[in-house]
CSV table of C-alpha atoms and ligand atoms in Angstrom, one decimal:
chain,number,residue,atom,x,y,z
A,1,MET,CA,-49.5,20.0,-45.4
A,2,THR,CA,-52.4,17.7,-44.7
A,3,VAL,CA,-55.9,19.2,-44.5
A,4,ARG,CA,-57.0,19.2,-40.9
A,5,VAL,CA,-60.2,21.3,-41.2
A,6,VAL,CA,-62.9,21.0,-43.9
A,7,PHE,CA,-65.5,23.7,-44.1
A,8,ILE,CA,-68.6,22.1,-45.5
A,9,GLY,CA,-71.8,23.9,-46.7
A,10,ALA,CA,-74.8,21.9,-45.4
A,11,GLY,CA,-77.2,23.5,-47.7
A,12,PRO,CA,-80.4,25.2,-46.7
A,13,GLY,CA,-82.3,22.5,-45.0
A,14,ALA,CA,-83.1,18.9,-45.7
A,15,ALA,CA,-80.0,16.8,-45.2
A,16,ASP,CA,-80.1,15.5,-48.8
A,17,LEU,CA,-79.3,18.9,-50.1
A,18,ILE,CA,-75.7,18.7,-48.9
A,19,THR,CA,-73.3,17.8,-51.8
A,20,VAL,CA,-72.0,14.3,-52.3
A,21,ARG,CA,-68.4,15.6,-51.6
A,22,GLY,CA,-69.7,17.3,-48.4
A,23,ALA,CA,-71.4,14.1,-47.2
A,24,ARG,CA,-68.2,12.1,-47.9
A,25,ARG,CA,-66.0,14.5,-46.0
A,26,LEU,CA,-68.5,14.6,-43.1
A,27,ALA,CA,-68.4,10.8,-42.9
A,28,GLU,CA,-64.7,11.0,-42.2
A,29,ALA,CA,-65.0,13.6,-39.4
A,30,GLU,CA,-63.7,13.0,-35.9
A,31,VAL,CA,-65.3,16.3,-34.7
A,32,VAL,CA,-68.0,18.4,-36.2
A,33,LEU,CA,-68.5,22.1,-35.2
A,34,PHE,CA,-72.1,22.9,-36.3
A,35,ASP,CA,-74.4,25.8,-36.5
A,36,ALA,CA,-78.0,26.3,-35.4
A,37,LEU,CA,-79.3,26.3,-39.0
A,38,THR,CA,-78.1,22.8,-40.0
A,39,ASP,CA,-80.4,19.9,-40.1
A,40,PRO,CA,-80.1,17.4,-37.2
A,41,ALA,CA,-80.6,14.6,-39.6
A,42,LEU,CA,-77.0,15.4,-40.9
A,43,ARG,CA,-75.8,13.8,-37.7
A,44,SER,CA,-76.6,10.4,-39.0
A,45,MET,CA,-74.0,11.0,-41.7
A,46,ALA,CA,-71.2,11.1,-39.0
A,47,PRO,CA,-72.4,9.1,-36.0
A,48,GLN,CA,-68.7,8.4,-35.1
A,49,ALA,CA,-67.9,12.0,-34.6
A,50,LEU,CA,-68.0,14.3,-31.6
A,51,TRP,CA,-70.7,16.9,-32.4
A,52,VAL,CA,-70.2,20.3,-30.9
A,53,ASP,CA,-72.9,23.0,-31.2
A,54,VAL,CA,-71.4,26.3,-31.8
A,55,GLY,CA,-74.6,28.1,-32.8
A,56,LYS,CA,-74.3,31.7,-31.8
A,57,ARG,CA,-77.4,31.6,-29.9
A,58,GLY,CA,-75.6,29.6,-27.3
A,59,PHE,CA,-73.0,32.5,-26.8
A,60,ARG,CA,-73.3,35.9,-25.3
A,61,HIS,CA,-73.3,38.7,-27.9
A,62,GLY,CA,-69.9,39.8,-29.0
A,63,THR,CA,-67.9,36.8,-27.8
A,64,GLY,CA,-69.4,34.3,-30.2
A,65,GLN,CA,-67.1,34.4,-33.2
A,66,ALA,CA,-63.8,34.7,-31.2
A,67,THR,CA,-64.9,31.6,-29.2
A,68,ILE,CA,-65.7,29.6,-32.4
A,69,ASP,CA,-62.4,30.6,-33.9
A,70,ALA,CA,-60.5,29.5,-30.8
A,71,LEU,CA,-62.4,26.2,-30.5
A,72,LEU,CA,-61.7,25.4,-34.1
A,73,VAL,CA,-58.0,25.9,-33.7
A,74,ARG,CA,-58.0,23.9,-30.5
A,75,TYR,CA,-59.8,20.9,-32.0
A,76,ALA,CA,-57.7,21.0,-35.1
A,77,GLN,CA,-54.6,20.9,-33.0
A,78,SER,CA,-55.8,17.7,-31.3
A,79,HIS,CA,-57.5,15.9,-34.0
A,80,GLN,CA,-56.8,14.8,-37.6
A,81,ARG,CA,-60.1,15.6,-39.2
A,82,VAL,CA,-62.3,18.4,-38.0
A,83,VAL,CA,-65.3,19.5,-39.9
A,84,ARG,CA,-66.9,23.0,-39.7
A,85,LEU,CA,-70.5,22.5,-40.9
A,86,LYS,CA,-72.3,25.7,-41.9
A,87,GLY,CA,-75.8,26.4,-43.2
A,88,GLY,CA,-76.1,27.1,-46.8
A,89,ASP,CA,-72.8,27.9,-48.4
A,90,PRO,CA,-69.8,28.8,-46.2
A,91,SER,CA,-68.8,31.6,-48.4
A,92,VAL,CA,-72.0,33.6,-48.2
A,93,PHE,CA,-72.6,35.5,-44.9
A,94,GLY,CA,-70.9,32.6,-43.0
A,95,ARG,CA,-68.1,34.3,-41.3
A,96,LEU,CA,-65.7,32.1,-43.2
A,97,GLU,CA,-63.1,34.9,-43.5
A,98,GLU,CA,-62.5,35.0,-39.8
A,99,GLU,CA,-62.3,31.4,-39.4
A,100,LEU,CA,-59.9,30.8,-42.3
A,101,GLN,CA,-57.7,33.6,-40.9
A,102,ALA,CA,-57.6,32.1,-37.4
A,103,LEU,CA,-56.7,28.7,-38.8
A,104,ALA,CA,-54.1,30.2,-41.2
A,105,ALA,CA,-52.5,32.1,-38.2
A,106,ALA,CA,-52.1,28.7,-36.4
A,107,GLY,CA,-50.7,27.1,-39.5
A,108,ILE,CA,-53.5,24.7,-40.0
A,109,ALA,CA,-54.4,23.6,-43.6
A,110,CYS,CA,-58.1,23.8,-44.7
A,111,GLU,CA,-60.4,22.8,-47.5
A,112,VAL,CA,-63.8,24.4,-48.4
A,113,VAL,CA,-66.6,22.4,-49.8
A,114,PRO,CA,-69.4,24.6,-51.3
A,115,GLY,CA,-73.1,24.2,-50.4
A,116,VAL,CA,-76.5,25.4,-51.7
A,117,THR,CA,-76.9,28.9,-50.5
A,118,ALA,CA,-80.4,30.0,-49.2
A,119,ALA,CA,-80.9,32.4,-52.2
A,120,LEU,CA,-80.7,29.4,-54.6
A,121,ALA,CA,-82.9,27.3,-52.4
A,122,ALA,CA,-85.5,30.0,-52.4
A,123,ALA,CA,-85.4,30.2,-56.2
A,124,ALA,CA,-85.8,26.5,-56.5
A,125,GLN,CA,-88.6,26.4,-53.9
A,126,THR,CA,-90.6,29.1,-55.7
A,127,GLN,CA,-89.6,28.1,-59.2
A,128,ARG,CA,-88.6,31.7,-59.8
A,129,PRO,CA,-85.2,31.8,-61.8
A,130,LEU,CA,-82.9,34.4,-60.4
A,131,THR,CA,-81.7,35.3,-64.0
A,132,ARG,CA,-84.1,35.8,-66.9
A,133,ARG,CA,-83.3,36.1,-70.6
A,134,GLY,CA,-83.5,39.8,-71.4
A,135,SER,CA,-84.7,41.2,-68.2
A,136,GLY,CA,-82.5,39.6,-65.5
A,137,ARG,CA,-78.8,39.8,-66.2
A,138,SER,CA,-77.4,40.4,-62.7
A,139,VAL,CA,-78.1,39.1,-59.2
A,140,SER,CA,-77.0,40.7,-56.0
A,141,LEU,CA,-76.7,38.8,-52.8
A,142,ALA,CA,-77.0,41.3,-49.9
A,143,THR,CA,-77.5,41.3,-46.1
A,144,ALA,CA,-80.4,43.5,-45.1
A,145,MET,CA,-78.6,44.2,-41.8
A,146,THR,CA,-75.2,46.0,-41.4
A,147,ARG,CA,-72.8,45.0,-38.6
A,148,GLU,CA,-74.1,48.0,-36.6
A,149,GLY,CA,-77.6,46.6,-36.9
A,150,GLU,CA,-78.8,49.2,-39.4
A,151,LEU,CA,-81.1,48.2,-42.2
A,152,GLN,CA,-79.9,48.7,-45.7
A,153,GLY,CA,-81.3,48.1,-49.2
A,154,GLY,CA,-80.3,49.4,-52.5
A,155,ARG,CA,-80.5,48.8,-56.2
A,156,HIS,CA,-77.5,47.1,-57.5
A,157,ALA,CA,-78.7,44.4,-59.8
A,158,ASP,CA,-81.8,43.3,-61.8
A,159,THR,CA,-82.5,40.7,-59.1
A,160,GLU,CA,-81.7,41.7,-55.5
A,161,VAL,CA,-81.7,39.1,-52.9
A,162,PHE,CA,-81.7,39.9,-49.2
A,163,TYR,CA,-80.6,37.7,-46.4
A,164,MET,CA,-81.3,38.4,-42.7
A,165,ALA,CA,-84.2,40.8,-43.2
A,166,GLY,CA,-85.9,39.2,-40.2
A,167,ARG,CA,-88.9,41.2,-39.0
A,168,GLN,CA,-87.9,44.3,-40.9
A,169,LEU,CA,-89.8,43.6,-44.0
A,170,GLY,CA,-91.9,46.7,-44.0
A,171,ALA,CA,-88.8,48.9,-43.3
A,172,LEU,CA,-86.8,47.1,-46.0
A,173,GLY,CA,-89.7,47.8,-48.5
A,174,ARG,CA,-89.5,51.6,-47.6
A,175,ARG,CA,-85.7,51.5,-48.1
A,176,LEU,CA,-86.0,49.9,-51.5
A,177,LEU,CA,-88.7,52.5,-52.6
A,178,ALA,CA,-86.3,55.2,-51.6
A,179,ALA,CA,-83.6,53.5,-53.6
A,180,GLY,CA,-85.6,53.8,-56.7
A,181,TRP,CA,-87.5,50.6,-57.1
A,182,GLY,CA,-91.1,51.1,-58.2
A,183,ALA,CA,-94.0,50.5,-55.8
A,184,ASP,CA,-95.3,47.6,-58.0
A,185,THR,CA,-92.0,45.8,-58.2
A,186,PRO,CA,-92.5,42.1,-57.5
A,187,VAL,CA,-91.1,40.7,-54.2
A,188,CYS,CA,-91.0,37.1,-53.3
A,189,VAL,CA,-90.4,36.0,-49.7
A,190,ALA,CA,-89.4,32.5,-49.0
A,191,SER,CA,-88.8,31.1,-45.5
A,192,ARG,CA,-87.3,27.8,-44.5
A,193,ALA,CA,-86.7,27.1,-48.2
A,194,GLY,CA,-85.6,23.6,-48.8
A,195,TRP,CA,-87.3,22.4,-45.6
A,196,THR,CA,-90.6,20.4,-45.6
A,197,ASP,CA,-92.4,23.3,-44.0
A,198,ALA,CA,-91.2,25.9,-46.4
A,199,LEU,CA,-93.5,28.8,-47.0
A,200,ALA,CA,-93.3,31.5,-49.7
A,201,SER,CA,-95.4,34.4,-50.6
A,202,THR,CA,-95.4,37.2,-53.3
A,203,HIS,CA,-96.1,40.9,-52.8
A,204,SER,CA,-95.7,44.2,-54.4
A,205,LEU,CA,-92.9,46.2,-53.0
A,206,ALA,CA,-95.3,48.7,-51.5
A,207,GLU,CA,-97.0,45.8,-49.6
A,208,LEU,CA,-93.9,44.0,-48.4
A,209,GLY,CA,-94.7,44.7,-44.8
A,210,ALA,CA,-97.7,42.2,-45.0
A,211,ALA,CA,-95.2,39.4,-45.3
A,212,ALA,CA,-93.9,39.9,-41.8
A,213,VAL,CA,-96.6,38.0,-40.0
A,214,LEU,CA,-96.5,34.9,-42.3
A,215,HIS,CA,-92.8,34.5,-42.0
A,216,ALA,CA,-92.2,35.7,-38.4
A,217,GLY,CA,-89.5,33.8,-36.6
A,218,ARG,CA,-88.4,31.8,-39.7
A,219,PRO,CA,-85.2,32.3,-41.7
A,220,SER,CA,-86.3,34.2,-44.8
A,221,ILE,CA,-85.0,35.2,-48.1
A,222,VAL,CA,-86.3,38.3,-49.8
A,223,THR,CA,-86.1,38.4,-53.6
A,224,VAL,CA,-86.8,41.6,-55.4
A,225,GLY,CA,-87.2,42.5,-59.1
A,226,ALA,CA,-86.6,40.4,-62.2
A,227,GLY,CA,-86.2,37.1,-60.3
A,228,ALA,CA,-89.3,37.5,-58.1
A,229,HIS,CA,-92.2,37.1,-60.5
A,230,ALA,CA,-93.8,33.8,-61.4
A,231,VAL,CA,-92.9,32.2,-64.8
A,232,VAL,CA,-95.8,29.9,-65.0
A,233,ALA,CA,-99.1,31.5,-66.0
A,234,GLY,CA,-101.9,30.9,-63.4
A,235,ALA,CA,-99.4,30.4,-60.5
A,236,LYS,CA,-101.3,30.0,-57.2
A,237,THR,CA,-100.6,33.5,-55.9
A,238,PRO,CA,-100.7,36.5,-58.3
A,239,ALA,CA,-97.6,38.7,-57.9
A,240,ARG,CA,-99.6,41.7,-56.7
A,241,HIS,CA,-102.3,40.1,-54.6
A,242,ALA,CA,-103.3,42.5,-51.9
A,243,LEU,CA,-103.4,39.8,-49.3
A,244,ALA,CA,-100.6,37.7,-50.6
A,245,ALA,CA,-99.2,37.1,-47.1
A,246,GLU,CA,-102.3,35.0,-46.4
A,247,LYS,CA,-101.9,33.0,-49.6
A,248,PRO,CA,-98.6,31.2,-49.6
A,249,VAL,CA,-97.2,30.2,-53.0
A,250,THR,CA,-96.3,26.9,-51.5
A,251,ALA,CA,-97.6,25.4,-48.3
A,252,PRO,CA,-96.3,22.5,-46.2
B,301,LIG,N1,-74.4,30.8,-45.2
B,301,LIG,C1,-75.8,30.8,-45.3
B,301,LIG,C2,-76.5,32.2,-44.9
B,301,LIG,C3,-76.2,32.4,-43.4
B,301,LIG,S1,-76.9,34.0,-42.9
B,301,LIG,C4,-76.3,30.5,-46.7
B,301,LIG,O1,-75.5,30.4,-47.6
B,301,LIG,O2,-77.5,30.3,-47.0
B,301,LIG,C5,-78.5,33.4,-42.3
B,301,LIG,C6,-79.6,33.9,-43.2
B,301,LIG,O3,-79.7,33.1,-44.2
B,301,LIG,C7,-81.0,33.9,-42.5
B,301,LIG,O4,-81.2,35.1,-41.8
B,301,LIG,C8,-81.9,33.9,-43.7
B,301,LIG,O5,-82.0,35.2,-44.3
B,301,LIG,C9,-81.1,33.0,-44.6
B,301,LIG,N2,-81.5,31.6,-44.6
B,301,LIG,C10,-80.8,30.5,-44.1
B,301,LIG,N3,-81.4,29.4,-44.4
B,301,LIG,C11,-82.6,29.8,-45.0
B,301,LIG,C12,-83.7,28.9,-45.5
B,301,LIG,N4,-83.8,27.7,-45.4
B,301,LIG,N5,-84.7,29.6,-46.1
B,301,LIG,C13,-84.7,31.0,-46.2
B,301,LIG,N6,-83.7,31.7,-45.8
B,301,LIG,C14,-82.7,31.1,-45.2
């Protein structure tokens, strides 16, 4: 069965963070269904294609995913090569499960091309490796928000990485303290990692709420524990600086 739909991870920001394979498949697209988080510069990689914005912001709450599933199936039935372009990696908090199921139910063959997920972009941006010899043996990728809109935060790995914490940084900090992390645990917050206007700041867990202002309204990754502290001595922002939110690790 020939592949009709290719899911492509666009990476976290700048268009050159897409994989070579992703760029090649994109160049062959007739139709591209894309999300809000993907870089508009990616459009120049497929100028021949019809670009359809399916960013959920354009849909009313609750109907978004079903509409996207239906559009995907409809375009795949009328075109040879449909690309579903997603921010970061399609397999990480990308609703890939639902879309694969919808296509499978319609008998449409797919391929998935991986991308650089935001957690990895944040680690690269801040030069803070997620694993550390001896102290960081495990990494957890978690969403700070449940489907019901509740905040969650636990202690499952040496390095805990949270997506979708939004403005809830103070509350997330309190959840993590309650889950057993120490008040002086290092936390690194990186927003728009991989973009030219990326920002990052470091905090102690007890002071995580201070990061909310700096990163307000920007997609952010919160890295907690072993992978959060600087590896280079004399890094610009000390891990426990009281006003770390006003002193970004990296500025535009
Ligand atoms: N599939 C995507 C994640 C989608 S969920 C991936 O693999 O990266 C959306 C969340 O990802 C945002 O709320 C934010 O927490 C995070 N995110 C996406 N892009 C980001 C970026 N450039 N910098 C920091 N966080 C980002």
